[in-house]
């Protein structure tokens, strides 16, 4: 009897050790690429504020806004992922704040891509009026409108959630991990979020597609700069890809739920890590990589700052 109890204790300790090891491994596998992407995005943000040419050009102002939203979204997603891996359950107010922050930054990205597409369209199709239409002031107003529009959406979601919580004041401590599906308990708020997301991405895709078609038509004109039109066309295609990647992040949680119902726990966790890195982390780093490599004005400054950042890391490791 004593031997059986000892064996049972050893098995329990072994399972707990394996579970702890798995938790640490999963956290490392996601934290390393996330830290790399945050470093790249942070360097890119610093680069875009380092010279007057970046601070006084509408195209770079919009890029800074896109990168800022992506960076906040990436940091917040990693925080929530680590909380879930560590099995820490939050209260509904704290989780609601984190979820609404994610919703705000997630909606900023497609709207900023729309502004960037319109800017490229005006630059190619109306080159003589570009400096008059796309000014620093107009760009600042457009960025403020984007944040205000997204904030109104978040405020609407908060009011819908508060209406549910006021009807159920005894609910405070979450019984599940923090996430959008765990917070939006009211069916109305869930329907509103899905409807708004569909409307937003369909509208953004239509604007970017129309801008692409307009640039293609303008490229056939004899009065249009062919090189500029070709570059703008490629940029708009990249915007469509970025928009698709942003849309894919909205199906991340439903996809995980469907996978967990079909596959066993170990396989579903492995797939979860791959999907999280590919759908959540890498798309948030794509903008910095694309513009850092393609843009001839940004590239040398970004490489210079990345080089100095790597040198500082090496010095800190050997000290």
Short mmCIF file of C-alpha atoms in Angstrom, two decimals:
data_model
loop_
_atom_site.label_atom_id
_atom_site.label_comp_id
_atom_site.label_asym_id
_atom_site.label_seq_id
_atom_site.Cartn_x
_atom_site.Cartn_y
_atom_site.Cartn_z
CA UNK A 1 0.00 0.00 0.00
CA UNK A 2 2.82 2.36 0.89
CA UNK A 3 4.62 1.47 -2.33
CA UNK A 4 1.48 2.20 -4.36
CA UNK A 5 1.03 5.60 -2.72
CA UNK A 6 4.69 6.45 -3.36
CA UNK A 7 4.35 5.45 -7.01
CA UNK A 8 1.22 7.57 -7.36
CA UNK A 9 3.04 10.53 -5.81
CA UNK A 10 5.99 10.11 -8.20
CA UNK A 11 3.65 9.99 -11.19
CA UNK A 12 1.86 13.14 -10.01
CA UNK A 13 5.15 15.00 -9.48
CA UNK A 14 6.39 13.84 -12.88
CA UNK A 15 3.23 15.08 -14.62
CA UNK A 16 3.47 18.43 -12.82
CA UNK A 17 7.12 18.74 -13.87
CA UNK A 18 6.26 17.96 -17.50
CA UNK A 19 3.43 20.47 -17.40
CA UNK A 20 5.72 23.14 -15.96
CA UNK A 21 8.40 22.36 -18.55
CA UNK A 22 5.83 22.56 -21.32
CA UNK A 23 4.56 25.91 -20.04
CA UNK A 24 8.07 27.36 -19.97
CA UNK A 25 8.83 25.97 -23.44
CA UNK A 26 5.64 27.41 -24.94
CA UNK A 27 6.34 30.80 -23.38
CA UNK A 28 9.88 30.81 -24.84
CA UNK A 29 8.75 29.70 -28.31
CA UNK A 30 6.39 32.67 -28.54
CA UNK A 31 8.33 35.25 -26.53
CA UNK A 32 11.54 35.03 -28.60
CA UNK A 33 9.96 35.92 -32.00
CA UNK A 34 7.74 38.47 -30.26
CA UNK A 35 10.75 40.20 -28.66
CA UNK A 36 12.54 40.22 -32.02
CA UNK A 37 9.52 41.79 -33.73
CA UNK A 38 9.09 44.33 -30.94
CA UNK A 39 12.76 45.28 -31.27
CA UNK A 40 12.42 45.74 -35.03
CA UNK A 41 9.22 47.75 -34.67
CA UNK A 42 10.70 49.85 -31.88
CA UNK A 43 13.76 50.61 -33.98
CA UNK A 44 11.55 51.50 -36.92
CA UNK A 45 9.44 53.83 -34.77
CA UNK A 46 12.59 55.52 -33.47
CA UNK A 47 13.87 55.81 -37.06
CA UNK A 48 10.67 57.52 -38.20
CA UNK A 49 11.10 60.16 -35.49
CA UNK A 50 14.84 60.63 -35.91
CA UNK A 51 14.90 62.92 -38.96
CA UNK A 52 12.77 65.89 -40.12
CA UNK A 53 12.14 64.26 -43.51
CA UNK A 54 10.21 61.48 -41.76
CA UNK A 55 8.36 63.78 -39.37
CA UNK A 56 7.31 66.18 -42.15
CA UNK A 57 6.20 63.71 -44.82
CA UNK A 58 2.60 62.47 -44.78
CA UNK A 59 3.52 59.01 -46.03
CA UNK A 60 5.90 58.43 -43.11
CA UNK A 61 3.46 59.91 -40.59
CA UNK A 62 0.86 57.36 -41.66
CA UNK A 63 3.46 54.59 -41.53
CA UNK A 64 4.38 55.64 -37.98
CA UNK A 65 0.72 55.46 -36.98
CA UNK A 66 0.40 51.97 -38.51
CA UNK A 67 3.55 50.72 -36.79
CA UNK A 68 2.54 52.21 -33.45
CA UNK A 69 -0.83 50.42 -33.56
CA UNK A 70 0.82 47.15 -34.63
CA UNK A 71 3.42 47.39 -31.86
CA UNK A 72 0.84 48.02 -29.13
CA UNK A 73 -1.27 45.18 -30.50
CA UNK A 74 1.73 42.85 -30.52
CA UNK A 75 2.77 43.67 -26.95
CA UNK A 76 -0.80 43.33 -25.68
CA UNK A 77 -1.34 40.01 -27.49
CA UNK A 78 1.85 38.58 -26.02
CA UNK A 79 0.85 39.72 -22.54
CA UNK A 80 -2.53 37.98 -22.83
CA UNK A 81 -0.89 34.87 -24.27
CA UNK A 82 1.55 34.63 -21.35
CA UNK A 83 -1.32 35.11 -18.89
CA UNK A 84 -3.18 32.25 -20.57
CA UNK A 85 -0.11 29.99 -20.62
CA UNK A 86 0.50 30.66 -16.92
CA UNK A 87 -3.21 29.99 -16.29
CA UNK A 88 -3.76 33.30 -14.57
CA UNK A 89 -7.41 34.35 -14.44
CA UNK A 90 -8.19 38.05 -14.31
CA UNK A 91 -11.21 40.02 -13.23
CA UNK A 92 -13.65 41.10 -15.91
CA UNK A 93 -12.76 44.83 -15.66
CA UNK A 94 -9.03 44.16 -16.20
CA UNK A 95 -9.65 41.69 -19.00
CA UNK A 96 -12.20 44.05 -20.54
CA UNK A 97 -9.62 46.86 -20.61
CA UNK A 98 -7.01 44.64 -22.30
CA UNK A 99 -9.56 43.31 -24.79
CA UNK A 100 -10.82 46.77 -25.71
CA UNK A 101 -7.24 47.99 -26.14
CA UNK A 102 -6.66 45.10 -28.55
CA UNK A 103 -9.89 45.93 -30.37
CA UNK A 104 -8.88 49.59 -30.69
CA UNK A 105 -5.42 48.92 -32.14
CA UNK A 106 -6.70 46.09 -34.34
CA UNK A 107 -9.19 48.44 -36.00
CA UNK A 108 -6.61 51.22 -36.39
CA UNK A 109 -4.47 49.16 -38.80
CA UNK A 110 -7.01 48.67 -41.67
CA UNK A 111 -8.14 52.28 -41.44
CA UNK A 112 -4.54 53.49 -41.64
CA UNK A 113 -3.95 51.21 -44.65
CA UNK A 114 -6.92 52.93 -46.30
CA UNK A 115 -5.32 56.34 -45.73
CA UNK A 116 -1.97 55.11 -47.06
CA UNK A 117 -3.67 53.71 -50.17
CA UNK A 118 -5.50 56.97 -50.82
CA UNK A 119 -2.24 58.87 -50.40
CA UNK A 120 -0.56 56.71 -53.06
CA UNK A 121 -3.59 57.10 -55.34
CA UNK A 122 -3.45 60.89 -55.13
CA UNK A 123 0.34 60.86 -55.64
CA UNK A 124 0.02 58.95 -58.93
CA UNK A 125 -3.29 60.17 -60.33
CA UNK A 126 -3.08 63.81 -59.19
CA UNK A 127 0.65 64.54 -58.88
CA UNK A 128 0.26 68.29 -59.33
CA UNK A 129 -2.33 68.52 -56.55
CA UNK A 130 -0.65 66.03 -54.21
CA UNK A 131 1.22 68.68 -52.23
CA UNK A 132 -2.00 70.68 -51.82
CA UNK A 133 -4.25 67.78 -50.80
CA UNK A 134 -1.84 65.63 -48.77
CA UNK A 135 -0.51 68.18 -46.28
CA UNK A 136 0.83 67.65 -42.77
CA UNK A 137 -2.28 69.26 -41.33
CA UNK A 138 -4.68 67.13 -43.37
CA UNK A 139 -2.73 64.01 -42.49
CA UNK A 140 -2.87 64.85 -38.79
CA UNK A 141 -6.62 65.44 -39.01
CA UNK A 142 -7.07 62.11 -40.82
CA UNK A 143 -5.09 60.24 -38.14
CA UNK A 144 -7.19 61.89 -35.39
CA UNK A 145 -10.39 60.89 -37.22
CA UNK A 146 -9.16 57.28 -37.47
CA UNK A 147 -8.45 57.09 -33.74
CA UNK A 148 -11.73 58.84 -32.89
CA UNK A 149 -13.75 56.52 -35.14
CA UNK A 150 -12.11 53.44 -33.61
CA UNK A 151 -12.59 54.85 -30.10
CA UNK A 152 -16.31 55.31 -30.73
CA UNK A 153 -16.52 51.65 -31.72
CA UNK A 154 -14.71 50.61 -28.53
CA UNK A 155 -16.94 52.87 -26.43
CA UNK A 156 -20.01 51.25 -27.98
CA UNK A 157 -18.66 47.80 -27.11
CA UNK A 158 -17.96 48.92 -23.54
CA UNK A 159 -21.51 50.25 -23.13
CA UNK A 160 -22.96 46.98 -24.42
CA UNK A 161 -20.79 44.97 -22.03
CA UNK A 162 -21.61 47.24 -19.07
CA UNK A 163 -25.30 46.75 -19.76
CA UNK A 164 -24.81 43.00 -19.35
CA UNK A 165 -22.64 43.31 -16.21
CA UNK A 166 -25.10 45.68 -14.53
CA UNK A 167 -27.76 43.04 -15.01
CA UNK A 168 -25.40 40.44 -13.49
CA UNK A 169 -23.40 42.33 -10.80
CA UNK A 170 -22.33 39.11 -9.07
CA UNK A 171 -20.04 38.30 -12.02
CA UNK A 172 -16.58 39.73 -11.38
CA UNK A 173 -13.92 37.01 -11.30
CA UNK A 174 -13.41 35.25 -14.63
CA UNK A 175 -13.80 31.49 -14.74
CA UNK A 176 -11.88 31.22 -18.01
CA UNK A 177 -8.77 32.79 -19.56
CA UNK A 178 -8.89 36.39 -20.73
CA UNK A 179 -10.02 36.85 -24.31
CA UNK A 180 -12.64 38.51 -26.46
CA UNK A 181 -14.88 35.44 -26.40
CA UNK A 182 -14.69 35.35 -22.59
CA UNK A 183 -15.57 39.04 -22.17
CA UNK A 184 -18.39 39.43 -24.70
CA UNK A 185 -20.97 37.41 -22.80
CA UNK A 186 -23.87 39.44 -24.14
CA UNK A 187 -24.99 38.10 -27.57
CA UNK A 188 -25.73 41.65 -28.74
CA UNK A 189 -22.13 42.80 -28.19
CA UNK A 190 -20.82 39.74 -30.02
CA UNK A 191 -23.12 40.35 -33.01
CA UNK A 192 -22.18 44.04 -33.06
CA UNK A 193 -18.45 43.24 -33.03
CA UNK A 194 -18.77 40.76 -35.91
CA UNK A 195 -20.93 43.14 -37.96
CA UNK A 196 -18.55 46.06 -37.41
CA UNK A 197 -15.50 43.94 -38.28
CA UNK A 198 -17.12 42.71 -41.51
CA UNK A 199 -18.16 46.24 -42.49
CA UNK A 200 -14.71 47.63 -41.72
CA UNK A 201 -12.68 45.08 -43.65
CA UNK A 202 -15.04 44.96 -46.63
CA UNK A 203 -14.99 48.76 -46.90
CA UNK A 204 -11.20 48.89 -46.51
CA UNK A 205 -10.72 46.18 -49.15
CA UNK A 206 -12.97 48.06 -51.57
CA UNK A 207 -11.06 51.34 -51.08
CA UNK A 208 -7.65 49.70 -51.50
CA UNK A 209 -8.86 47.75 -54.57
CA UNK A 210 -10.35 50.88 -56.16
CA UNK A 211 -7.10 52.74 -55.50
CA UNK A 212 -5.19 49.91 -57.17
CA UNK A 213 -7.49 49.98 -60.22
CA UNK A 214 -7.16 53.76 -60.41
CA UNK A 215 -3.36 53.53 -60.35
CA UNK A 216 -3.44 50.82 -63.04
CA UNK A 217 -5.58 53.02 -65.28
CA UNK A 218 -3.37 56.04 -64.64
CA UNK A 219 -0.26 53.99 -65.46
CA UNK A 220 -1.49 53.60 -69.04
CA UNK A 221 -1.64 57.34 -69.50
CA UNK A 222 1.21 58.98 -71.35
CA UNK A 223 1.37 61.77 -68.78
CA UNK A 224 1.99 59.49 -65.79
CA UNK A 225 5.40 58.63 -64.41
CA UNK A 226 5.67 54.90 -65.17
CA UNK A 227 8.20 54.16 -62.43
CA UNK A 228 6.13 55.94 -59.79
CA UNK A 229 2.94 54.19 -60.93
CA UNK A 230 4.64 50.77 -60.89
CA UNK A 231 5.97 51.34 -57.37
CA UNK A 232 2.57 52.60 -56.15
CA UNK A 233 0.88 49.54 -57.67
CA UNK A 234 3.21 47.19 -55.79
CA UNK A 235 2.66 49.16 -52.59
CA UNK A 236 -1.12 48.84 -52.94
CA UNK A 237 -0.78 45.10 -53.49
CA UNK A 238 1.19 44.92 -50.26
CA UNK A 239 -1.57 46.87 -48.54
CA UNK A 240 -4.07 44.25 -49.70
CA UNK A 241 -1.83 41.51 -48.30
CA UNK A 242 -1.51 43.37 -45.00
CA UNK A 243 -5.27 43.84 -44.89
CA UNK A 244 -5.77 40.11 -45.41
CA UNK A 245 -3.31 39.30 -42.63
CA UNK A 246 -5.09 41.70 -40.29
CA UNK A 247 -8.37 40.00 -41.15
CA UNK A 248 -6.85 36.58 -40.44
CA UNK A 249 -6.17 37.64 -36.84
CA UNK A 250 -9.93 37.96 -36.26
CA UNK A 251 -10.44 34.24 -36.93
CA UNK A 252 -7.58 33.17 -34.65
CA UNK A 253 -9.69 32.39 -31.57
CA UNK A 254 -12.59 30.64 -33.41
CA UNK A 255 -10.02 28.57 -35.28
CA UNK A 256 -8.36 27.47 -32.03
CA UNK A 257 -11.71 26.50 -30.54
CA UNK A 258 -12.54 24.39 -33.59
CA UNK A 259 -9.13 22.69 -33.53
CA UNK A 260 -9.34 21.92 -29.80
CA UNK A 261 -12.62 20.08 -30.38
CA UNK A 262 -11.15 17.87 -33.10
CA UNK A 263 -7.56 17.11 -32.05
CA UNK A 264 -5.98 15.99 -28.79
CA UNK A 265 -4.52 18.50 -26.34
CA UNK A 266 -0.82 18.11 -27.25
CA UNK A 267 -1.42 18.43 -31.00
CA UNK A 268 -3.80 21.35 -30.58
CA UNK A 269 -1.27 23.20 -28.38
CA UNK A 270 1.46 22.75 -30.99
CA UNK A 271 -0.85 24.02 -33.72
CA UNK A 272 -1.82 26.89 -31.44
CA UNK A 273 1.82 28.01 -31.17
CA UNK A 274 2.29 27.90 -34.95
CA UNK A 275 -0.93 29.81 -35.60
CA UNK A 276 -0.10 32.39 -32.94
CA UNK A 277 3.33 33.09 -34.42
CA UNK A 278 2.10 33.12 -38.04
CA UNK A 279 -1.22 34.96 -37.56
CA UNK A 280 -0.57 37.29 -34.62
CA UNK A 281 3.17 37.96 -34.33
CA UNK A 282 4.61 37.95 -37.87
CA UNK A 283 1.93 40.18 -39.52
CA UNK A 284 2.59 42.85 -36.87
CA UNK A 285 6.25 42.85 -37.89
CA UNK A 286 5.59 42.81 -41.63
CA UNK A 287 5.11 46.57 -42.06
CA UNK A 288 8.50 47.40 -40.53
CA UNK A 289 10.28 44.79 -42.66
CA UNK A 290 8.52 45.76 -45.91
CA UNK A 291 9.02 49.50 -45.64
CA UNK A 292 12.41 49.21 -44.00
CA UNK A 293 13.71 47.19 -46.94
CA UNK A 294 11.79 48.75 -49.84
CA UNK A 295 12.01 52.44 -48.97
CA UNK A 296 15.37 53.86 -50.03
CA UNK A 297 15.06 56.77 -47.60
CA UNK A 298 14.31 54.62 -44.55
CA UNK A 299 16.66 51.73 -45.35
CA UNK A 300 20.07 53.29 -44.56
CA UNK A 301 18.81 54.99 -41.38
CA UNK A 302 17.10 51.80 -40.19
CA UNK A 303 20.18 49.68 -40.86
CA UNK A 304 22.32 52.20 -38.97
CA UNK A 305 20.04 52.08 -35.91
CA UNK A 306 19.73 48.28 -36.04
CA UNK A 307 23.51 47.96 -36.19
CA UNK A 308 23.96 50.14 -33.11
CA UNK A 309 21.21 48.23 -31.31
CA UNK A 310 22.97 44.90 -32.03
CA UNK A 311 26.26 46.37 -30.81
CA UNK A 312 24.63 47.46 -27.54
CA UNK A 313 23.18 43.98 -27.05
CA UNK A 314 26.60 42.39 -27.59
CA UNK A 315 28.21 44.75 -25.11
CA UNK A 316 25.54 44.05 -22.50
CA UNK A 317 26.04 40.28 -22.95
CA UNK A 318 29.80 40.41 -22.45
CA UNK A 319 29.79 42.85 -19.52
#
